mmCIF file of C-alpha atoms and ligand atoms in Angstrom:
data_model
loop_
_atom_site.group_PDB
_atom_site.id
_atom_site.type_symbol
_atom_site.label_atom_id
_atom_site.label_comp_id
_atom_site.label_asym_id
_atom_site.label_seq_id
_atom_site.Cartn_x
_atom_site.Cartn_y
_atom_site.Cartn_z
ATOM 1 C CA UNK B 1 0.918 -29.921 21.782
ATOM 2 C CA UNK B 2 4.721 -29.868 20.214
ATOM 3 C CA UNK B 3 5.628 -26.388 19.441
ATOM 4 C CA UNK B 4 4.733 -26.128 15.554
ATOM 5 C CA UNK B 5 2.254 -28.811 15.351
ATOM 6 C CA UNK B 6 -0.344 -28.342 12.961
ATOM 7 C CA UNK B 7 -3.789 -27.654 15.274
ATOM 8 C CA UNK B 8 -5.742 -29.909 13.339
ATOM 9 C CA UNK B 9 -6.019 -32.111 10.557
ATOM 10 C CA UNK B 10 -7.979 -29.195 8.330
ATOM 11 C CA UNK B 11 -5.281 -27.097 9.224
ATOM 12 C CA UNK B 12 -2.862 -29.408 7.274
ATOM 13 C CA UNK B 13 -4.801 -29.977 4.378
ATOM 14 C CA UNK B 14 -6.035 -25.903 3.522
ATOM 15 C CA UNK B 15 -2.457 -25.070 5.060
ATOM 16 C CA UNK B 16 0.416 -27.185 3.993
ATOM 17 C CA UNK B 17 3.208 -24.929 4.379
ATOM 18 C CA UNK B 18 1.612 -22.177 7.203
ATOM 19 C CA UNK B 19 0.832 -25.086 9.776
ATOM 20 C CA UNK B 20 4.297 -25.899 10.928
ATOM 21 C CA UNK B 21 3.816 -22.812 13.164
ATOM 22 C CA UNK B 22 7.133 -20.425 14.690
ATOM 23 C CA UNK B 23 8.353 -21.319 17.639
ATOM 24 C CA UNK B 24 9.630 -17.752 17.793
ATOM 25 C CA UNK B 25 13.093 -18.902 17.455
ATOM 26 C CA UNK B 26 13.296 -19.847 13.882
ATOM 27 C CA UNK B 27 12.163 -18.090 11.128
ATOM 28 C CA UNK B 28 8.860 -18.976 9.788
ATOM 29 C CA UNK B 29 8.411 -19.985 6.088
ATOM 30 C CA UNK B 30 5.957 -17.870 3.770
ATOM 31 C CA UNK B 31 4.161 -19.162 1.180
ATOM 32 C CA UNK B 32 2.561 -17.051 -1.172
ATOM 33 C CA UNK B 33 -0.501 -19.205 -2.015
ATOM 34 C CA UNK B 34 -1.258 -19.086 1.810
ATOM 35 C CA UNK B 35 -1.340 -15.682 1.673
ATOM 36 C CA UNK B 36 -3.505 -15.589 -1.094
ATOM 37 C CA UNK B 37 -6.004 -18.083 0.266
ATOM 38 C CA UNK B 38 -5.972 -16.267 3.572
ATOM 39 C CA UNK B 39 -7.001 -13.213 1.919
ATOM 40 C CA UNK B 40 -9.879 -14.446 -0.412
ATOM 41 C CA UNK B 41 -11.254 -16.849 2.220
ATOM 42 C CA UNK B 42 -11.195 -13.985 4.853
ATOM 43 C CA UNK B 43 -12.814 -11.675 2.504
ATOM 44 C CA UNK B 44 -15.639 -13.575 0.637
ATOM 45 C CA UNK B 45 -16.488 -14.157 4.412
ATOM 46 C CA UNK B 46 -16.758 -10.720 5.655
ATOM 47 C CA UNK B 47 -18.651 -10.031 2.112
ATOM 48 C CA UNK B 48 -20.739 -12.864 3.038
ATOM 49 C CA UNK B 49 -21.526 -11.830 6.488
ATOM 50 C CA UNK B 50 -22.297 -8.508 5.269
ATOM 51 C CA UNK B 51 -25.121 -8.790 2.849
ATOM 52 C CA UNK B 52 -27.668 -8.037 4.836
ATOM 53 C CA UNK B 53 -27.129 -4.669 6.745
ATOM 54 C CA UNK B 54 -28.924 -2.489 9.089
ATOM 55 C CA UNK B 55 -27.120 0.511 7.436
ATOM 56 C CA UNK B 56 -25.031 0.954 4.232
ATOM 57 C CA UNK B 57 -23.248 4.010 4.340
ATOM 58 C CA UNK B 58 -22.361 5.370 0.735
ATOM 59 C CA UNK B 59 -19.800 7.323 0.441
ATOM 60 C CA UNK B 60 -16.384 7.734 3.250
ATOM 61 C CA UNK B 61 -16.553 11.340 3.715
ATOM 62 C CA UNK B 62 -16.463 13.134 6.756
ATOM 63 C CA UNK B 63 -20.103 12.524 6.995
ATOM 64 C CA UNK B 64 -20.575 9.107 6.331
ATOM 65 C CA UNK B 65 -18.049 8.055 8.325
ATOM 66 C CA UNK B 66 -19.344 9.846 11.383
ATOM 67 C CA UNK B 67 -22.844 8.123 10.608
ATOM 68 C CA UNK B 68 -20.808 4.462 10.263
ATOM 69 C CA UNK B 69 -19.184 4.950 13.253
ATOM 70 C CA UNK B 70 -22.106 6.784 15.597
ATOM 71 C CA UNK B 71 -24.562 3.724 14.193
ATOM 72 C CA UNK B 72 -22.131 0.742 14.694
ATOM 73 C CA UNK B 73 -22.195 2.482 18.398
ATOM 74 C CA UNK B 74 -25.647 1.877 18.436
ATOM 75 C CA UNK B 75 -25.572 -1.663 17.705
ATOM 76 C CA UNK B 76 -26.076 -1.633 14.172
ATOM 77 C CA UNK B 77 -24.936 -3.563 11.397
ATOM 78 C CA UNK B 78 -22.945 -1.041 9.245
ATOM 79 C CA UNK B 79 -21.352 -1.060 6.141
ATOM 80 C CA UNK B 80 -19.443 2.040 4.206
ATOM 81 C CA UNK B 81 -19.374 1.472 1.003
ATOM 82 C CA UNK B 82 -16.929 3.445 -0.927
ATOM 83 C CA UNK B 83 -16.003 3.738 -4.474
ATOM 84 C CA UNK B 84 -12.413 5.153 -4.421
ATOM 85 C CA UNK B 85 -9.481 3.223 -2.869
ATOM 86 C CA UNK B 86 -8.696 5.618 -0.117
ATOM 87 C CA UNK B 87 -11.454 6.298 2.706
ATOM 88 C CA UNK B 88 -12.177 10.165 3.518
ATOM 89 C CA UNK B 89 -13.593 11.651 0.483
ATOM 90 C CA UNK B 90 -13.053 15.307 0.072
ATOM 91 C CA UNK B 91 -11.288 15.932 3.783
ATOM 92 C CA UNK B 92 -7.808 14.824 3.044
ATOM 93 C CA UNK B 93 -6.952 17.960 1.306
ATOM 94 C CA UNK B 94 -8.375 20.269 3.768
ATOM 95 C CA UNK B 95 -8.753 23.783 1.715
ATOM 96 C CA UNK B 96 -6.952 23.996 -1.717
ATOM 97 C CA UNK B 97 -4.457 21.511 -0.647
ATOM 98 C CA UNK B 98 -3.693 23.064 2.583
ATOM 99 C CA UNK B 99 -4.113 19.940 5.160
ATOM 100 C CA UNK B 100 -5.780 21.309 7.876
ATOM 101 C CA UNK B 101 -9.680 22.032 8.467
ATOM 102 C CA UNK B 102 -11.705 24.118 10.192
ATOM 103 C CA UNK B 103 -14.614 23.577 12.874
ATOM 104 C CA UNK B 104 -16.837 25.374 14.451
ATOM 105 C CA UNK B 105 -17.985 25.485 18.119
ATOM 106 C CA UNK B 106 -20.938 23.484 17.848
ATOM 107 C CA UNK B 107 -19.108 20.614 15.896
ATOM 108 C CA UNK B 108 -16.109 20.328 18.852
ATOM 109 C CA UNK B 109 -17.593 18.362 20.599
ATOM 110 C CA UNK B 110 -17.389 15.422 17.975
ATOM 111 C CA UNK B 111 -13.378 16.214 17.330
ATOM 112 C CA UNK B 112 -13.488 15.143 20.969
ATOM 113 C CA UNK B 113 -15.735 12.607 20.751
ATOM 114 C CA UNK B 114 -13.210 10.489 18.314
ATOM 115 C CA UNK B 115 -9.993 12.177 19.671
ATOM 116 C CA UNK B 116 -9.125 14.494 17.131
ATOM 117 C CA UNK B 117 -6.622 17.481 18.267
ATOM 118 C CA UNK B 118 -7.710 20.808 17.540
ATOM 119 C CA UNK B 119 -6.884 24.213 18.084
ATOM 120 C CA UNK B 120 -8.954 27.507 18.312
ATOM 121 C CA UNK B 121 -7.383 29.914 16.052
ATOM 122 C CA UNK B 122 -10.117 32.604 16.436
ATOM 123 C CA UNK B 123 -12.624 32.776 18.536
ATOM 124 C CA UNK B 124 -14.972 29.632 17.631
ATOM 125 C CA UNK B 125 -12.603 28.261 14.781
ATOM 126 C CA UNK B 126 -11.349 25.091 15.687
ATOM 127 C CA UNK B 127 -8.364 23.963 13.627
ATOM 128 C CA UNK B 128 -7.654 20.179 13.334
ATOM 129 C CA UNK B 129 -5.160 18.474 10.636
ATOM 130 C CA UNK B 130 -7.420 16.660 7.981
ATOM 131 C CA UNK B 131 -4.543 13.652 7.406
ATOM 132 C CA UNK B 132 -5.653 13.004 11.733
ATOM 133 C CA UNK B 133 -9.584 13.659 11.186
ATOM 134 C CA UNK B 134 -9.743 11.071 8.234
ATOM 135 C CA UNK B 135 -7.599 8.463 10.415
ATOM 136 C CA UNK B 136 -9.522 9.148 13.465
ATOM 137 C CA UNK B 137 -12.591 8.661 12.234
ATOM 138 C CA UNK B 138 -11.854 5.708 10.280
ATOM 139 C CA UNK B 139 -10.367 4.154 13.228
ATOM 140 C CA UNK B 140 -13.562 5.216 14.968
ATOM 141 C CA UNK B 141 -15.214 3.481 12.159
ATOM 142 C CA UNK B 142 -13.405 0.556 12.321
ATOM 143 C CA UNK B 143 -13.649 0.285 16.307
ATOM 144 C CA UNK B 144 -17.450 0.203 16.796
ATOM 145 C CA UNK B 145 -17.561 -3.221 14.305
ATOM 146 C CA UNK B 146 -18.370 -1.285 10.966
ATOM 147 C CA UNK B 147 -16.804 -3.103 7.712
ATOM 148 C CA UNK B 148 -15.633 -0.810 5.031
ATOM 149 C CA UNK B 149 -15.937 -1.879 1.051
ATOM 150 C CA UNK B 150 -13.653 0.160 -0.826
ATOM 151 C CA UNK B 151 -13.226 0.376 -4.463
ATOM 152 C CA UNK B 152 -17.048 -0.352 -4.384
ATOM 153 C CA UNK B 153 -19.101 2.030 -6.548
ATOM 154 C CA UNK B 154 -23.142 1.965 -5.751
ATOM 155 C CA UNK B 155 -24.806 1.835 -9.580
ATOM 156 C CA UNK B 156 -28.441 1.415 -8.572
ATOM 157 C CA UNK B 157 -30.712 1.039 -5.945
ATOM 158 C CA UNK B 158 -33.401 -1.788 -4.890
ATOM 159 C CA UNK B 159 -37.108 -1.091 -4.374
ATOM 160 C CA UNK B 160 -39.443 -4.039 -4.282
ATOM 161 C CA UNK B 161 -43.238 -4.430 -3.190
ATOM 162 C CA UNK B 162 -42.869 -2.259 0.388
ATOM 163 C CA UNK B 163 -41.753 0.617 -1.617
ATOM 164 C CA UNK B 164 -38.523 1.066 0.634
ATOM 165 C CA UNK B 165 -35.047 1.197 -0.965
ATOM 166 C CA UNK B 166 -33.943 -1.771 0.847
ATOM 167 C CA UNK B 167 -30.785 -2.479 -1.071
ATOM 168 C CA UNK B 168 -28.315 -1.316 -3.272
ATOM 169 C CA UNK B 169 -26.772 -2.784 -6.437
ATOM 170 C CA UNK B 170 -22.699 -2.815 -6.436
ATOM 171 C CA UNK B 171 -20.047 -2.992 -8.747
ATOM 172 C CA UNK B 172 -16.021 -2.932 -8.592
ATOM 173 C CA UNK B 173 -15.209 0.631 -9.165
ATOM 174 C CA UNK B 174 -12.722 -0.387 -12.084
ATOM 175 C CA UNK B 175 -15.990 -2.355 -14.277
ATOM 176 C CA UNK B 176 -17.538 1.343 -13.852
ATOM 177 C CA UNK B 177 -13.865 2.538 -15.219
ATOM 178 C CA UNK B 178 -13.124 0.307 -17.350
ATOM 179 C CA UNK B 179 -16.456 0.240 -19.427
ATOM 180 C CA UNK B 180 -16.681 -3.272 -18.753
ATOM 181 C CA UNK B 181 -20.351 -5.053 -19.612
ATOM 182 C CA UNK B 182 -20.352 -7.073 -15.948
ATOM 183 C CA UNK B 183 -23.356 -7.633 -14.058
ATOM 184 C CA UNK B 184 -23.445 -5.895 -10.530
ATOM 185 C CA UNK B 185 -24.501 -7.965 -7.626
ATOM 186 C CA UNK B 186 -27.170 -6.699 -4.374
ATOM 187 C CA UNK B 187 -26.663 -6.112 -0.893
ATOM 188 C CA UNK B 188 -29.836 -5.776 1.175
ATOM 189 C CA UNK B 189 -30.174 -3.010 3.746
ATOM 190 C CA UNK B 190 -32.774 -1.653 6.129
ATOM 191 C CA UNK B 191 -31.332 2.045 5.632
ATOM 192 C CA UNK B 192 -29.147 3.744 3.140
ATOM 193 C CA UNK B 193 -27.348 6.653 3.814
ATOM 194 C CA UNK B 194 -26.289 8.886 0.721
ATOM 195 C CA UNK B 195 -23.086 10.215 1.829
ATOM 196 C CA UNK B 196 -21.680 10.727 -1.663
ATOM 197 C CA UNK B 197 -21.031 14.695 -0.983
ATOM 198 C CA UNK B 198 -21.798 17.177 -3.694
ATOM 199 C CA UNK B 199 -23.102 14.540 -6.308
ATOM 200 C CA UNK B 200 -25.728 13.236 -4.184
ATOM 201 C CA UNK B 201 -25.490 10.101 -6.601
ATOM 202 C CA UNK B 202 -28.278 8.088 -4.980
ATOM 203 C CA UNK B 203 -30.364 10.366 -4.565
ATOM 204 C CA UNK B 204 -30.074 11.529 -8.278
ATOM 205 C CA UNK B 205 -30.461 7.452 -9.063
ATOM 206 C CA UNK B 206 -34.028 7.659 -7.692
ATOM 207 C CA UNK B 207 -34.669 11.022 -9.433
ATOM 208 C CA UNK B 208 -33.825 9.302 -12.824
ATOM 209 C CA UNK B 209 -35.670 6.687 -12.357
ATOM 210 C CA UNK B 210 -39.322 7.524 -12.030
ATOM 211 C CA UNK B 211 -38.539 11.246 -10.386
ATOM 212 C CA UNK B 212 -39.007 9.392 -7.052
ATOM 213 C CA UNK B 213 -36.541 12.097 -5.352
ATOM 214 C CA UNK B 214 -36.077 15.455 -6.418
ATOM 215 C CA UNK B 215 -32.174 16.730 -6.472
ATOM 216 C CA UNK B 216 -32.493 20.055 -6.718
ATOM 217 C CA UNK B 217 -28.732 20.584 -6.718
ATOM 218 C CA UNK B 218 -26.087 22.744 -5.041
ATOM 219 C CA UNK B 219 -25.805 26.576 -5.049
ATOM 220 C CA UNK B 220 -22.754 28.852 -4.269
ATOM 221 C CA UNK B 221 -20.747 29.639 -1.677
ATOM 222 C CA UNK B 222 -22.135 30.994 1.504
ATOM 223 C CA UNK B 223 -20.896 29.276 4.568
ATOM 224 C CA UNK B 224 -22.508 30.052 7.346
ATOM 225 C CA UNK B 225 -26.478 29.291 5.536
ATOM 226 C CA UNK B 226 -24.424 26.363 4.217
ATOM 227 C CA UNK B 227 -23.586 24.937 7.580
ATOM 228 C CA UNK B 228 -26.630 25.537 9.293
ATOM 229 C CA UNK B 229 -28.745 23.820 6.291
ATOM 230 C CA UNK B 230 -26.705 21.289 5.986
ATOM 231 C CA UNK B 231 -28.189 19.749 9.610
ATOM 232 C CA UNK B 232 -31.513 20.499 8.641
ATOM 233 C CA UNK B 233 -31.596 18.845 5.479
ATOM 234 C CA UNK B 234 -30.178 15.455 6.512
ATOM 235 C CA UNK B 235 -33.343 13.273 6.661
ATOM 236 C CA UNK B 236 -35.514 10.377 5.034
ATOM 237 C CA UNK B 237 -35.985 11.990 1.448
ATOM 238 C CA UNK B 238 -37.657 8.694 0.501
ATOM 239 C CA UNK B 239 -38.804 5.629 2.404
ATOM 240 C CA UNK B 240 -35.213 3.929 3.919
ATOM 241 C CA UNK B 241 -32.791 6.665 2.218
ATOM 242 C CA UNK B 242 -31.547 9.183 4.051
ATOM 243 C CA UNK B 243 -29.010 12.196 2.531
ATOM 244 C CA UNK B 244 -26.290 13.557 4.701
ATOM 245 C CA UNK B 245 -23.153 15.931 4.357
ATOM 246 C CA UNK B 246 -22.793 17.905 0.839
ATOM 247 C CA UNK B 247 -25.774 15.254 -0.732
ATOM 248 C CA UNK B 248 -28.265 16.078 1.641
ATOM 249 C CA UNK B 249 -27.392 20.268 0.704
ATOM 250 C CA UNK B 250 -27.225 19.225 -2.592
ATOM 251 C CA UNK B 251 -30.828 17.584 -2.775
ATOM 252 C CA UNK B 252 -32.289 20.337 -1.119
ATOM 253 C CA UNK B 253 -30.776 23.435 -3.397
ATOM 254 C CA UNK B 254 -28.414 24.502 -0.703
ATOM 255 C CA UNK B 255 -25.832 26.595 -0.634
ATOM 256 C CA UNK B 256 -21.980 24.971 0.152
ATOM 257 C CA UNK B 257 -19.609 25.877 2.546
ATOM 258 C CA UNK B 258 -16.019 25.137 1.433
ATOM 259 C CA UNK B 259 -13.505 24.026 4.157
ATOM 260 C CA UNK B 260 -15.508 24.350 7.360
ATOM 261 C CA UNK B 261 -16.416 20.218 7.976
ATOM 262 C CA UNK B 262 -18.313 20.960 11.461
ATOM 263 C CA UNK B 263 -21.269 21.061 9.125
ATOM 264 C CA UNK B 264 -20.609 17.531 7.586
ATOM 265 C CA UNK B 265 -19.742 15.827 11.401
ATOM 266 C CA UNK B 266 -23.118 17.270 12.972
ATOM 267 C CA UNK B 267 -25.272 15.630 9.834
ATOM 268 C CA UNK B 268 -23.386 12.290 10.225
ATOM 269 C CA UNK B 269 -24.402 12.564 13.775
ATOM 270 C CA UNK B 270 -28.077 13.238 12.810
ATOM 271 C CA UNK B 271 -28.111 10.546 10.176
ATOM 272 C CA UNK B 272 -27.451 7.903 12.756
ATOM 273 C CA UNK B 273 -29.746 9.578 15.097
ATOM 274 C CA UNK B 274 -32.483 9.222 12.769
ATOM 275 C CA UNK B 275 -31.936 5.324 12.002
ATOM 276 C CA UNK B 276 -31.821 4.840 15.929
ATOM 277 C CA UNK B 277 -35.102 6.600 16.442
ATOM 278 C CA UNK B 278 -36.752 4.966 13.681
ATOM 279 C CA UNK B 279 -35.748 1.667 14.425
ATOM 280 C CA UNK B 280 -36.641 2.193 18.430
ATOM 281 C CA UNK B 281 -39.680 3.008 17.172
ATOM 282 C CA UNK B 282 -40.125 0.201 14.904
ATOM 283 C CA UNK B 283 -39.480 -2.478 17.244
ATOM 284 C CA UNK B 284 -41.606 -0.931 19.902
ATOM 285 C CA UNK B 285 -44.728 -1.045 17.783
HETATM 286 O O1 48F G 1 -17.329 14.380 -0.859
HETATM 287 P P1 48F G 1 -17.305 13.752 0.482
HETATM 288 O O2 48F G 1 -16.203 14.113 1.395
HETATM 289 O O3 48F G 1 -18.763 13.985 1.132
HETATM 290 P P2 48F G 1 -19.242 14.650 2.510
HETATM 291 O O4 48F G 1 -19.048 13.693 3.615
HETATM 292 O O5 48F G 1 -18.238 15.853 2.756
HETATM 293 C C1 48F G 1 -18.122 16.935 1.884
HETATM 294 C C2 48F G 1 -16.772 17.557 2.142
HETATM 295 O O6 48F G 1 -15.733 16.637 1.906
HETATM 296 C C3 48F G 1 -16.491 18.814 1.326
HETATM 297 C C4 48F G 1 -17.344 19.928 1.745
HETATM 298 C C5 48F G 1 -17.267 20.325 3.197
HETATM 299 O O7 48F G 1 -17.160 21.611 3.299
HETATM 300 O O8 48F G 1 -18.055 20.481 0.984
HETATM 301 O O9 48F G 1 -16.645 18.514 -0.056
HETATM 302 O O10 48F G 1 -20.593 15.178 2.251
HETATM 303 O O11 48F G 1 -17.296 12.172 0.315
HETATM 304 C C6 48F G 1 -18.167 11.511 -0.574
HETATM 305 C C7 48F G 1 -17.598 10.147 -0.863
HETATM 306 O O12 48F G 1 -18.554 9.404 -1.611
HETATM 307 C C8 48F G 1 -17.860 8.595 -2.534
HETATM 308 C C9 48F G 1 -16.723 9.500 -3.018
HETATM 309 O O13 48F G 1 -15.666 8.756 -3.596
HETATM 310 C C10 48F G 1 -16.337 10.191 -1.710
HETATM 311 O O14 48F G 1 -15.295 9.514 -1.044
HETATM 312 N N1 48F G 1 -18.778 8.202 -3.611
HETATM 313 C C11 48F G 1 -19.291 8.995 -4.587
HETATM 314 N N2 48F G 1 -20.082 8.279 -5.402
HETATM 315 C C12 48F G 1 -20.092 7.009 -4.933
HETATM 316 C C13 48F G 1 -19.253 6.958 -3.793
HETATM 317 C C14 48F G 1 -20.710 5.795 -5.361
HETATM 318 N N3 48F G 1 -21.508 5.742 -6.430
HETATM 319 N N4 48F G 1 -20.487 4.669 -4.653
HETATM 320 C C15 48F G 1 -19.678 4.695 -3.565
HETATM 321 N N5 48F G 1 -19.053 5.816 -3.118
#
């Protein structure tokens, strides 16, 4: 084929401009409308191809985004949904601005695990900069074949015949902000994570409606209870949702723990253990 030949004939009818390729000697010409039709066809795709997931992570906090990335490991079909524009929820500004966070022993083992430096300042506190644990683990995210929907806020949840949530109902962030009366669409899921950290929003949705969960919300500081709880309390709380990180303390009256995230990595981890147990299970039977 002649160096910038259009490949094919669809290429020069969606592409006018963008199909006389480079050569790499001459400078290609842009055209904005390309760009835009590269980015809405590219998206509606991926939007299309995900609306029916294995696992919809809410929330991009240090938990959820160890769940996204440990169950797109697995296999599954993973989505994070996330309502602000940047991924990483409350880990970006470490503790009171100060960008670093600190992990404990048990937790190291996942700083490894996604590459993330560290340093033991005392004996069994791990240091690690919280700018490098977001990236990390959003790269780690990224890597196993999750998608990520930003400035994506979860309003409701579905629930038909089964009883299950089995989907949740979305909305651009900026209807929610703007007070704008637009109809959400739904995403089907098999599992839903709440990941939304201290507000525990879905699992407060379910409460309101009908009392189907009960959020018994957060308590004070005491890290050490705090960080040991927070691993217990990450399970199913209702058919196909399960609460991890600050939500699942916050469900089950907990205390919190402040800047000490080893807490928030080891219930990610247990979240996506728990989907890949149940679902071995399921398709066993
Ligand atoms: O708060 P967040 O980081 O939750 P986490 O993973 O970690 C808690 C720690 O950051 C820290 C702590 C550790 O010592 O206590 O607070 O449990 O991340 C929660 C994310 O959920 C998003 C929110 O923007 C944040 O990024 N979120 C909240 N509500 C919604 C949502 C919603 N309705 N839809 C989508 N995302």
């Amino acid at each position: 084929m002649e160096p910038g030949a259009p490949e094919t004939p669809e290429m020069v009818v969606l592409y006018p401009l963008a199909s006389k390729r480079c050569t790499g000697r001459e400078r290609m010409t842009l055209d904005e409308v390309t760009i835009t039709r590269a980015i809405l066809a590219e998206q509606m795709q991926v939007m299309l191809d995900h609306l029916e997931l294995d696992v919809a992570v809410v929330g991009g906090g240090p938990a959820g985004l160890t769940c996204a990335a440990l169950a797109a490991e697995n296999g599954h079909r993973v989505a994070v949904i996330e309502k602000k524009l940047s991924i990483g929820g409350g880990m970006w500004g470490g503790g009171m601005m100060f960008p670093r966070i600190v992990v404990q022993d048990e937790a190291v083992r996942i700083l490894d695990r996604f590459g993330i430096r560290h340093h033991e300042h005392a004996k069994g506190y791990h240091v690690a900069s919280s700018v490098e644990s977001v990236a990390k683990l959003t790269a780690a995210v990224a890597d196993a074949g999750a998608e990520f929907f930003n400035l994506t806020t979860v309003e409701d949840v579905m629930i038909r015949g089964d009883g299950r949530v089995s989907g949740l109902v979305i909305n651009w962030t900026a209807v929610e902000m703007g007070r704008l009366h637009v109809d959400p669409l739904t995403i089907a899921c098999r599992w839903t994570v709440d990941a939304t950290g201290h507000d525990a929003v879905v699992a407060k949705l379910l409460e309101r409606k009908g009392g189907l969960v009960q959020v018994k919300g957060e308590r004070s500081m005491w890290a050490d209870r705090a960080e040991q709880g927070v691993v217990s309390h990450t399970r199913e709380v209702f058919p196909g949702l399960i609460v991890a990180g600050m939500a699942a303390n916050a469900v089950a009256g907990e205390y919190r723990m402040g800047p000490i995230f080893g807490g928030m990595l080891l219930s990610g981890e247990r979240a996506a253990e728990l989907i890949g147990s149940s679902e071995r299970n399921r398709k066993q039977k």
